[in-house]
Short mmCIF file of C-alpha atoms in Angstrom, two decimals:
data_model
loop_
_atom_site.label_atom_id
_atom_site.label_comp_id
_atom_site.label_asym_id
_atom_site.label_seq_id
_atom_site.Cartn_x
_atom_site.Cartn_y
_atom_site.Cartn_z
CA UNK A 9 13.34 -4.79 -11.41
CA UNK A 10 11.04 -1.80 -11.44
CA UNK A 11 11.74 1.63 -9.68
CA UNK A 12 9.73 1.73 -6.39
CA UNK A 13 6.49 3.23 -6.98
CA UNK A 14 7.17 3.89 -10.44
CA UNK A 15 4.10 3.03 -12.66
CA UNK A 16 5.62 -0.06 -13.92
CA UNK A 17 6.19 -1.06 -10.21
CA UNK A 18 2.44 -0.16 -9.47
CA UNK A 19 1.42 -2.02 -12.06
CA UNK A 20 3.36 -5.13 -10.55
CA UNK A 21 1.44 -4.28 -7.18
CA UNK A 22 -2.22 -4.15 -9.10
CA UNK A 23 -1.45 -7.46 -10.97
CA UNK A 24 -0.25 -9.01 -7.62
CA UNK A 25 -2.98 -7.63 -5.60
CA UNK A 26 -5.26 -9.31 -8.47
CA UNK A 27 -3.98 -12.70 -8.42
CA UNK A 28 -3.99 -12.96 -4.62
CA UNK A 29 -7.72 -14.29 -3.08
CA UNK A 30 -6.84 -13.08 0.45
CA UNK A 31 -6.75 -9.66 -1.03
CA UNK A 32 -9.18 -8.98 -4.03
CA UNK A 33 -11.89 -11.38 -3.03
CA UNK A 34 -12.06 -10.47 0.63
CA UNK A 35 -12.38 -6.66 -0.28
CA UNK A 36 -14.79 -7.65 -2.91
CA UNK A 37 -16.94 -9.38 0.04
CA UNK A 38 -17.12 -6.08 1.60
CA UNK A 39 -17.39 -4.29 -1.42
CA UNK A 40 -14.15 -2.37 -0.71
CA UNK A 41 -14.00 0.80 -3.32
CA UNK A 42 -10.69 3.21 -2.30
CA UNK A 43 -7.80 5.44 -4.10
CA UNK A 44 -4.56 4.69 -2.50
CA UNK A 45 -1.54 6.39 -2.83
CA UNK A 46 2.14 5.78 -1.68
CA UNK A 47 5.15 7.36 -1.38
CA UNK A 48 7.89 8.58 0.93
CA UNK A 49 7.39 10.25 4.29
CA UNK A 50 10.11 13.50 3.46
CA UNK A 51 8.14 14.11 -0.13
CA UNK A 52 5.01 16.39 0.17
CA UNK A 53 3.50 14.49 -2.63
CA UNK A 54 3.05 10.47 -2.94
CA UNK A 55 4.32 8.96 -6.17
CA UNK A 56 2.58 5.87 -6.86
CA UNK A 57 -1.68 4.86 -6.95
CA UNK A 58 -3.74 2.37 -7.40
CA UNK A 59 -7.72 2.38 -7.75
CA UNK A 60 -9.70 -0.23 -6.31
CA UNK A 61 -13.10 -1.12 -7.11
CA UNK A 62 -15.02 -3.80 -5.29
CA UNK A 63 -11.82 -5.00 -4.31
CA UNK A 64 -10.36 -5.33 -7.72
CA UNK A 65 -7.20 -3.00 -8.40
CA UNK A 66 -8.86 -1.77 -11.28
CA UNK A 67 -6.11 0.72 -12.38
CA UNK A 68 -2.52 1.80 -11.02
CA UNK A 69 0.55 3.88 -12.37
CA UNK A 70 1.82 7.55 -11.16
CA UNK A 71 0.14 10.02 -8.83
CA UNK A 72 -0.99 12.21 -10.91
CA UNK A 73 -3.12 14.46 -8.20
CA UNK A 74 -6.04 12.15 -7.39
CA UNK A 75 -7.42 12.89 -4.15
CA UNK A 76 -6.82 9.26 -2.33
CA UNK A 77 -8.50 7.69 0.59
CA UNK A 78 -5.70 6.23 2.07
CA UNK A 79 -2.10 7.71 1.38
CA UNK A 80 0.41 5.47 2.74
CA UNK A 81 4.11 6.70 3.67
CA UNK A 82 7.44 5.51 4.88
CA UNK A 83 11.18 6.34 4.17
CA UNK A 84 13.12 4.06 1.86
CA UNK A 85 14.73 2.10 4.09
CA UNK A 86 11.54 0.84 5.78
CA UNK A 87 9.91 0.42 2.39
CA UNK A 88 12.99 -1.76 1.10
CA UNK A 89 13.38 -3.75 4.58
CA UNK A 90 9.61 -4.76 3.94
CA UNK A 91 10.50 -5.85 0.56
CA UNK A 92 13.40 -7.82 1.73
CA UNK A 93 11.28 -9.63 4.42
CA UNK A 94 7.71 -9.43 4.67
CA UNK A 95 5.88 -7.68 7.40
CA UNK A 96 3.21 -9.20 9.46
CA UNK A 97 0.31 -7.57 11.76
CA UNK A 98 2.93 -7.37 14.78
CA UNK A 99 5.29 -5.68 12.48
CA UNK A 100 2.82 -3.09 10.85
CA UNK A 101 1.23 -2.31 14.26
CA UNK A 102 4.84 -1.44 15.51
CA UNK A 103 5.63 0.19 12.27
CA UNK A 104 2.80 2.27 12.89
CA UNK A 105 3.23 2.60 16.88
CA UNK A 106 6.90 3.64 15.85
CA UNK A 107 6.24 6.51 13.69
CA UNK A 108 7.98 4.32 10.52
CA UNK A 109 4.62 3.88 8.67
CA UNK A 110 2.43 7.21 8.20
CA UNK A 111 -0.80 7.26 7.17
CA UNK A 112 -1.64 10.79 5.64
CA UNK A 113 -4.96 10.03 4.52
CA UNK A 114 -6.91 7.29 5.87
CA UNK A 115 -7.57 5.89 9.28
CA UNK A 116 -4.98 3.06 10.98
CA UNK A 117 -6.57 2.60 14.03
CA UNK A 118 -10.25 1.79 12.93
CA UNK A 119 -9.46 -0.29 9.35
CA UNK A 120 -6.66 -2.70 11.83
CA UNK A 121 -9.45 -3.04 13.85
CA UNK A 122 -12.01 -4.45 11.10
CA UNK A 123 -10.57 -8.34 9.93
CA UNK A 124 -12.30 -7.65 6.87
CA UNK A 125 -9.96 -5.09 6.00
CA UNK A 126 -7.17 -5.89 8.58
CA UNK A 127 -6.37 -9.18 6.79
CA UNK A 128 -6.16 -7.66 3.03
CA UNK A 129 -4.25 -4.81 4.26
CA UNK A 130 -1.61 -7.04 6.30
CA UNK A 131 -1.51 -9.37 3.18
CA UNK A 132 -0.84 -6.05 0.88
CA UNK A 133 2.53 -5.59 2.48
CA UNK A 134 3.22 -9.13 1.74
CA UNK A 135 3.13 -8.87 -1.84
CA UNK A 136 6.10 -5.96 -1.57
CA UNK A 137 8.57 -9.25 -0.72
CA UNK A 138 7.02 -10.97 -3.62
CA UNK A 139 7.79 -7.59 -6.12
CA UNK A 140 10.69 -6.17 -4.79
CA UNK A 141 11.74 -3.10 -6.27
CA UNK A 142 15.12 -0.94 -7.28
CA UNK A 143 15.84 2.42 -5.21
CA UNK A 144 13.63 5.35 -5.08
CA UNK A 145 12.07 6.10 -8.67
#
């Protein structure tokens, strides 16, 4: 098992986010295009990225300074209890409410709010159950 956010691990997360419908062809109906980055909530940078284009992950490994759209934090724990069992709109929403899942870059409140998006995104955390990952890389 990869190293969470690691670039094999983000590779495992652009292959995933390929082969699910819900996620790649919905975006692509929009014509979702977005950098997004993720890491942990204590480190100044994130660690991991993937590029989307048209809703395709089109490329994904280590930050390596790309400005993102949406940069997507939490501390280990939460990261690995999502991984262990999969979080639905309810459980982002509270994640969010809570403090647990920070958004650096990118706006919560008005891409929950659009199904188009709301949907993919929800369906994004479910293929973290479907990776799973070792500790923090």
């Amino acid at each position: 098992m990869a190293k969470l956010f690691s670039a094999e691990w983000m590779n495992q997360l652009k292959d995933a986010w390929n082969g699910e419908p819900d996620i790649k062809g919905k975006l692509a109906e929009i014509k979702f295009n977005s950098t997004i980055t993720w890491g942990f909530k204590d480190e100044e940078n994130p660690r991991g990225i993937i590029v989307v284009e048209n809703g395709e992950c089109v490329r994904a490994g280590e930050w390596s300074g790309e400005s993102p759209d949406w940069d997507l934090r939490a501390d280990i724990k939460d990261w690995l209890k999502w991984m262990e069992k999969s979080v639905g709109m309810m459980g982002l929403g509270a994640a969010y409410t809570t403090g647990k899942l920070k958004f650096k870059t990118g706006d919560y409140k008005s891409m929950i709010k659009d199904p188009r998006m709301a949907g993919p995104f929800v369906k994004t955390f479910g293929l973290l159950s479907k990776i799973g990952a070792d500790e923090r890389g």
